Coordinates of C-alpha atoms in Angstrom, one line a residue:
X302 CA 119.2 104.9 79.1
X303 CA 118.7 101.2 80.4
X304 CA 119.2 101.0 84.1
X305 CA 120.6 97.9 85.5
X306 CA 120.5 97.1 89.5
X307 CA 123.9 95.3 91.5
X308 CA 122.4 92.2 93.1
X309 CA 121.8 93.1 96.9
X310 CA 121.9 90.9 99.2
X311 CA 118.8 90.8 102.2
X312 CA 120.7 91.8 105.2
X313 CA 119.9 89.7 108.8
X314 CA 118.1 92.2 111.0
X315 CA 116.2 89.3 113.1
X316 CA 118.3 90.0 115.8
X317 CA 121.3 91.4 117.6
X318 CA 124.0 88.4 118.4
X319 CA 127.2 90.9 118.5
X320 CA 127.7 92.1 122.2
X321 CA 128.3 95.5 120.6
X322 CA 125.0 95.0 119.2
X323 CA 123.8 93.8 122.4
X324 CA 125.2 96.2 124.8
X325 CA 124.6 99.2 122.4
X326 CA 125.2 102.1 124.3
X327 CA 122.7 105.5 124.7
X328 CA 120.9 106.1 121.4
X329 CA 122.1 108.5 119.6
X330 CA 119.3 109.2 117.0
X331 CA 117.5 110.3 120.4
X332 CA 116.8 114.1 118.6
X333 CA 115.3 113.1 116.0
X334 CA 113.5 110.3 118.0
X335 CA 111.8 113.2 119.9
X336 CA 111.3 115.4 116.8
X337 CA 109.1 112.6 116.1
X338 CA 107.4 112.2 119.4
X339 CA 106.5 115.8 119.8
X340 CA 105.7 116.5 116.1
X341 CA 102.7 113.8 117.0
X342 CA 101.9 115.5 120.3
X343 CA 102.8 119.3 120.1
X344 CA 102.0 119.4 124.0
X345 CA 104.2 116.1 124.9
X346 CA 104.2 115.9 128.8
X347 CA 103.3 119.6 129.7
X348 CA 100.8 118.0 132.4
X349 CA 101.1 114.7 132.9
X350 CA 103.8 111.8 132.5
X351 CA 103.5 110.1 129.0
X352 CA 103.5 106.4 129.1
X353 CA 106.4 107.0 126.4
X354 CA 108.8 108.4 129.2
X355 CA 110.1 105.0 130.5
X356 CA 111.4 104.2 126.8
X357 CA 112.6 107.6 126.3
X358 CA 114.3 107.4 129.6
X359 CA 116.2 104.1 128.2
X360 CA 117.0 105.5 125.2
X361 CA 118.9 108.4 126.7
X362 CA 120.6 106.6 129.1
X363 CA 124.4 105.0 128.8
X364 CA 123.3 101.3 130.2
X365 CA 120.6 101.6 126.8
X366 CA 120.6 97.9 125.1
X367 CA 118.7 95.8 122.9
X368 CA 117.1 94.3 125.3
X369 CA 115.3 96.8 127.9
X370 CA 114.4 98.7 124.6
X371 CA 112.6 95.7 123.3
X372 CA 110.7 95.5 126.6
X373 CA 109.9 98.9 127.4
X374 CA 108.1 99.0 123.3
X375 CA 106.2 95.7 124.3
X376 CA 105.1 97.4 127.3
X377 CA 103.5 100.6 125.3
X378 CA 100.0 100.7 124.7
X379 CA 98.4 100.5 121.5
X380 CA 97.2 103.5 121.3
X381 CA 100.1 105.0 121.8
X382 CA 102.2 103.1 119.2
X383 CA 99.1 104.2 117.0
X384 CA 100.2 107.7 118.4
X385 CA 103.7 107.5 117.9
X386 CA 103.9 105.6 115.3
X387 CA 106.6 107.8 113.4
X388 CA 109.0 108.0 115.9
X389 CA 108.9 104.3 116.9
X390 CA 109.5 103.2 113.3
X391 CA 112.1 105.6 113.1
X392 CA 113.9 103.9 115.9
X393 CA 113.0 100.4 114.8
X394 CA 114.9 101.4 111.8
X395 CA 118.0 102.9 113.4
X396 CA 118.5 100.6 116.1
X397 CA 119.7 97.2 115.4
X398 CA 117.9 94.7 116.4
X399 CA 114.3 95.8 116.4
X400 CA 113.3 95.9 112.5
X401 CA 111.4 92.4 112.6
X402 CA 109.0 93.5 115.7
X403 CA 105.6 94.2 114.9
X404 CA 103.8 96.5 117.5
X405 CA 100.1 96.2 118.0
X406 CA 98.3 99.2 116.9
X407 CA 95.0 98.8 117.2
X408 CA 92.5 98.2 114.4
X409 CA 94.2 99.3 111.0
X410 CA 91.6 99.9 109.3
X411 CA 92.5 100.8 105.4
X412 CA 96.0 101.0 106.8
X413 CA 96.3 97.6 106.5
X414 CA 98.3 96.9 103.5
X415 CA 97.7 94.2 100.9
X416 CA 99.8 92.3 98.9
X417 CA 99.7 90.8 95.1
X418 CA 102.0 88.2 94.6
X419 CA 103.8 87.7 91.3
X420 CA 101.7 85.5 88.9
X421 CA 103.1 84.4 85.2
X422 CA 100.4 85.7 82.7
X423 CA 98.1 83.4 81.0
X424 CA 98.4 82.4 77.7
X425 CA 94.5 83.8 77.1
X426 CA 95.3 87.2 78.6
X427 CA 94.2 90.0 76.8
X428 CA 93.0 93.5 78.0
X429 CA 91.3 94.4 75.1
X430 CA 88.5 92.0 74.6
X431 CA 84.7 92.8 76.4
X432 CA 84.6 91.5 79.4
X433 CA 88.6 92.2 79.6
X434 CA 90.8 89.0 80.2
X435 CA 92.9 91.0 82.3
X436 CA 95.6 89.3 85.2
X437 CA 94.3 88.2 88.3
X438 CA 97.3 87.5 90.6
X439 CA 96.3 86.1 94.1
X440 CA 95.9 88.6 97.1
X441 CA 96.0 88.7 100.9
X442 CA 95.6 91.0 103.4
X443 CA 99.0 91.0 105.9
X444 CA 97.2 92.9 108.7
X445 CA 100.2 95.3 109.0
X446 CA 100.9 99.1 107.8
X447 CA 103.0 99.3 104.7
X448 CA 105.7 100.9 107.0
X449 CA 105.9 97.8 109.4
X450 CA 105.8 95.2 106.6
X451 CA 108.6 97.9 105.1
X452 CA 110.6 97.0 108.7
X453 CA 110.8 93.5 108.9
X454 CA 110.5 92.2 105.1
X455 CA 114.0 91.0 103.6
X456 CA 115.3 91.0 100.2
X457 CA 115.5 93.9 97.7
X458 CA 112.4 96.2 97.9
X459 CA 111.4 99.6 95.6
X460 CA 109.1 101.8 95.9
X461 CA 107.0 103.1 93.0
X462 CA 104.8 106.3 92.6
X463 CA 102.3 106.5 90.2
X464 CA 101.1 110.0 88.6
X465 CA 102.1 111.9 91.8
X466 CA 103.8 115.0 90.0
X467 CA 100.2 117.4 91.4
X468 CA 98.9 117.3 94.6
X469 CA 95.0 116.0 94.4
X470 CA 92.1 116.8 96.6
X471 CA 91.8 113.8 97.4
X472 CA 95.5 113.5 99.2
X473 CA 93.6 115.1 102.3
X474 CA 91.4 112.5 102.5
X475 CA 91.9 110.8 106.4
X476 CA 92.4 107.4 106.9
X477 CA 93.4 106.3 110.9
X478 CA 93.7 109.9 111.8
X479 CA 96.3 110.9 109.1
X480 CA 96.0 112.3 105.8
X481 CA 96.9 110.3 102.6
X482 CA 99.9 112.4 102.1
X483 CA 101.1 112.0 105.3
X484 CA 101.0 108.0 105.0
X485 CA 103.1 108.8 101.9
X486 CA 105.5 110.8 103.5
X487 CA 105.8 108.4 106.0
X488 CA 106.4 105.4 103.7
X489 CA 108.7 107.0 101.9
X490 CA 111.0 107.8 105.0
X491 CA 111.2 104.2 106.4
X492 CA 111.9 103.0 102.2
X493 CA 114.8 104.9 102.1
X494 CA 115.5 104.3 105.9
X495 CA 115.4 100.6 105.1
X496 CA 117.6 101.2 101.7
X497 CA 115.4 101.2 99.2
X498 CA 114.9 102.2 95.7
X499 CA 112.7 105.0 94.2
X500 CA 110.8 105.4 90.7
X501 CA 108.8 108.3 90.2
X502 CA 106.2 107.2 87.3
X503 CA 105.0 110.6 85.3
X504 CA 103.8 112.2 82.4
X505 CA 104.4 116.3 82.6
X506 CA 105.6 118.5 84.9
X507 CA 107.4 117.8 88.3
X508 CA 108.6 114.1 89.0
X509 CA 106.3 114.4 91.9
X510 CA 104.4 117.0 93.8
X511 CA 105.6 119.8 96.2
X512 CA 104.5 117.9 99.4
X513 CA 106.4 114.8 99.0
X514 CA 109.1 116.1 96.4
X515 CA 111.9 116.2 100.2
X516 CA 111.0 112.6 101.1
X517 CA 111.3 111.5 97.7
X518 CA 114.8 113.6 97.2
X519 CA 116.4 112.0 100.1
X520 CA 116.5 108.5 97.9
X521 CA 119.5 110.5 96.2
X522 CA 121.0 108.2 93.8
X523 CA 118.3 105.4 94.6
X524 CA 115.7 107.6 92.7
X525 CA 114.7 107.4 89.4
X526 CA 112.0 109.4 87.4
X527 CA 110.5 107.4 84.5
X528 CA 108.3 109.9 82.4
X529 CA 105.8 107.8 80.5
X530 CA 103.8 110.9 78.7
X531 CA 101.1 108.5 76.7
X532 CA 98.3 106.2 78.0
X533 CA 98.9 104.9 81.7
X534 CA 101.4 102.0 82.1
X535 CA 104.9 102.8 82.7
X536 CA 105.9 99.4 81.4
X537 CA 106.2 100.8 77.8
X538 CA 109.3 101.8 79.6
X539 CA 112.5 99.6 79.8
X540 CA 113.7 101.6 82.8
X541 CA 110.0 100.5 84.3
X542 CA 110.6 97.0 83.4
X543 CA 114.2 96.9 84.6
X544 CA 112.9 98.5 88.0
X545 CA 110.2 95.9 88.7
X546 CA 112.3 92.4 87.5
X547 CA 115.5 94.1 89.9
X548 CA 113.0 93.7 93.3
X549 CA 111.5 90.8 95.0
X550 CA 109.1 93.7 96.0
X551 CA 107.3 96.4 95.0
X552 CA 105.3 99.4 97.2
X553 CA 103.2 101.4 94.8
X554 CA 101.4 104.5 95.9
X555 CA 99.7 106.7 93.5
X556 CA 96.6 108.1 91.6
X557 CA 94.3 107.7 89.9
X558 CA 93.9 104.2 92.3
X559 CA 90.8 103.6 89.6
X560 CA 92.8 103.9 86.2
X561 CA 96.7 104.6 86.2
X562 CA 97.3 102.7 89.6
X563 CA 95.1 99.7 88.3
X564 CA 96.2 100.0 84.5
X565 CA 99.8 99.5 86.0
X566 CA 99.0 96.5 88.4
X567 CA 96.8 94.7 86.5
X568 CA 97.1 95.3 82.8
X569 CA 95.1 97.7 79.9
X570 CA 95.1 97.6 75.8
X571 CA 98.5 99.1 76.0
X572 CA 100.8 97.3 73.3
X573 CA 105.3 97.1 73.1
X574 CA 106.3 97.6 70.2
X575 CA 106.6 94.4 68.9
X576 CA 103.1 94.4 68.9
X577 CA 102.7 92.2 72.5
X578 CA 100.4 93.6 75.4
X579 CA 102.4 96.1 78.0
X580 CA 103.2 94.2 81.2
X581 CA 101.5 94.7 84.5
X582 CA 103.6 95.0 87.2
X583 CA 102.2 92.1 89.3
X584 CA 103.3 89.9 86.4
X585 CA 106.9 91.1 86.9
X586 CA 107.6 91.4 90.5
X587 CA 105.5 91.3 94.4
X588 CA 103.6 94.5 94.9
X589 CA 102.4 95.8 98.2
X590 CA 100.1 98.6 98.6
X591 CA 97.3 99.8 101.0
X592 CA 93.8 102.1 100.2
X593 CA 95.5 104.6 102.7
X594 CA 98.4 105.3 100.4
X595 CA 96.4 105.0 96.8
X596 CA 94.1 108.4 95.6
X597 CA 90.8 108.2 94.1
X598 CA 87.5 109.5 94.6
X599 CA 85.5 106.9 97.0
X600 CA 85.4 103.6 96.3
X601 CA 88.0 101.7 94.4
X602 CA 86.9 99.7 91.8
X603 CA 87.7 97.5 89.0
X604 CA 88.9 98.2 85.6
X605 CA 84.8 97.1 84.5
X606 CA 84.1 100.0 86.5
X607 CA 81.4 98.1 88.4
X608 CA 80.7 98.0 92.2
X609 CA 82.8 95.2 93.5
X610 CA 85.8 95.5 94.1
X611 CA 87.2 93.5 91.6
X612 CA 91.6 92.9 91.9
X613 CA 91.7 95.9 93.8
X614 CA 91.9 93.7 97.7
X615 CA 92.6 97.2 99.5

């Protein structure tokens, strides 16, 4: 089946001009606001007051608008956007007017999500030869989380997961106090908050695994499962191809960060049928990714498997 994508248009969230907008009365995503809050902090404000309360107060109350929420998030420590970071996203993505804000968090660490912008392949490209003439798109670090550039980045956006269908060790490994699963999860809800598309890249089994198979389900009809069960680059796929030229943007997440994930971005001596090299992905469309959301075991590295770290900016 060839999948083909209505053109979407990227909607103005910069600000709220309508005085319904403006004088938006209590919030009424305040449950799950504080499912959020206390999932973070199981003991939220048993002892003590939580620097949290005066926005939380705001929210619930009937004079709520765009404008005392926006100052009572600038007054919120770091740490405790850090903290909270789930439920704050969650209401920067359900309340209009706050999706372009970017909260200081303190250091991000390998949180801090890179991006590969979309480079036309070289005529001399080709994976295959020793050293490998592989693609080399520019990078830059955008000292953000994937879910805030997620928030505030127009145009159409997909999300891509890469040989997820088993949980791996490694998905416990912690990066800023969270497991890699859990920065999964939580991209996953703020894509299909923000509306956008899902393709699950496998090669047996499940789509994806157990512990992010309800995130990924609640894409509903924005989620497609590409299985791809030879060598590692989805692009053999049309569906794959059609997916990546339909966004202006790309998340990937995924494992083996080392060979599938980097096969995918950045090419391998995978061949179409007509006898040309498979695409990589940052030939055909923006990706964004971080370390915190990709799987391996240690350090990422290049397809050369030496010690730098070669394409792989994260």
């Amino acid at each position: 089946m060839v999948w083909s994508y209505p053109e979407k248009k990227p909607h103005n969230y910069l600000s709220a001009t309508t005085k319904e907008e403006s004088e938006m009365p209590r919030y009424i995503q305040i449950d799950q606001f504080m499912k959020y809050v206390r999932l973070a902090n199981p003991t939220f404000e048993r002892r003590s007051r939580s620097g949290l309360r005066p926005l939380i107060d705001i929210l619930n109350d009937n004079t709520c608008n765009l404008s005392k929420v926006h100052q009572a998030l600038h007054k919120l420590r770091p740490g405790s956007v850090a903290k909270y970071c789930d439920a704050i996203w969650y209401l920067q993505a359900t309340y209009p007017g706050l999706l372009y804000m970017v909260l200081p968090m303190g250091p991000l660490g390998k949180t801090n999500a890179a991006q590969y912008t979309k480079t036309p392949l070289l005529p001399n490209y080709d994976p295959s030869t020793r050293p490998p003439r592989r693609h080399k798109p520019p990078s830059r670090m955008l000292n953000q989380t994937v879910e805030q550039w997620l928030l505030k980045t127009p145009g159409t956006i997909g999300i891509m997961l890469i040989h997820l269908s088993d949980f791996q060790g490694q998905m416990n490994d912690m990066f800023n106090g969270r497991r890699v699963v859990d920065h999964m999860n939580s991209v996953l809800r703020i894509g299909q908050l923000r509306g956008c598309d899902l393709l699950c890249l496998f090669m047996k089994g499940d789509p994806v695994c157990s512990q992010l198979a309800a995130t990924a389900k609640a894409f509903g009809g924005r989620k497609m499962d590409v299985r791809c069960s030879q060598r590692h680059m989805g692009a053999r796929r049309i569906e794959y191809r059609n997916f990546a030229n339909a966004h202006d943007n790309v998340v990937v997440m995924g494992f083996d960060a080392n060979i599938c994930v980097n096969a995918n971005l950045f090419g391998a001596p995978e061949k179409l049928p007509d006898g040309s090299f498979v695409p990589p992905l940052t030939s055909m469309t923006n990706v964004v990714t971080s370390r915190a959301v990709l799987v391996t075991d240690g350090v990422i590295f290049p397809f050369s498997k030496s010690t730098t770290k070669g394409n792989m900016a994260c």
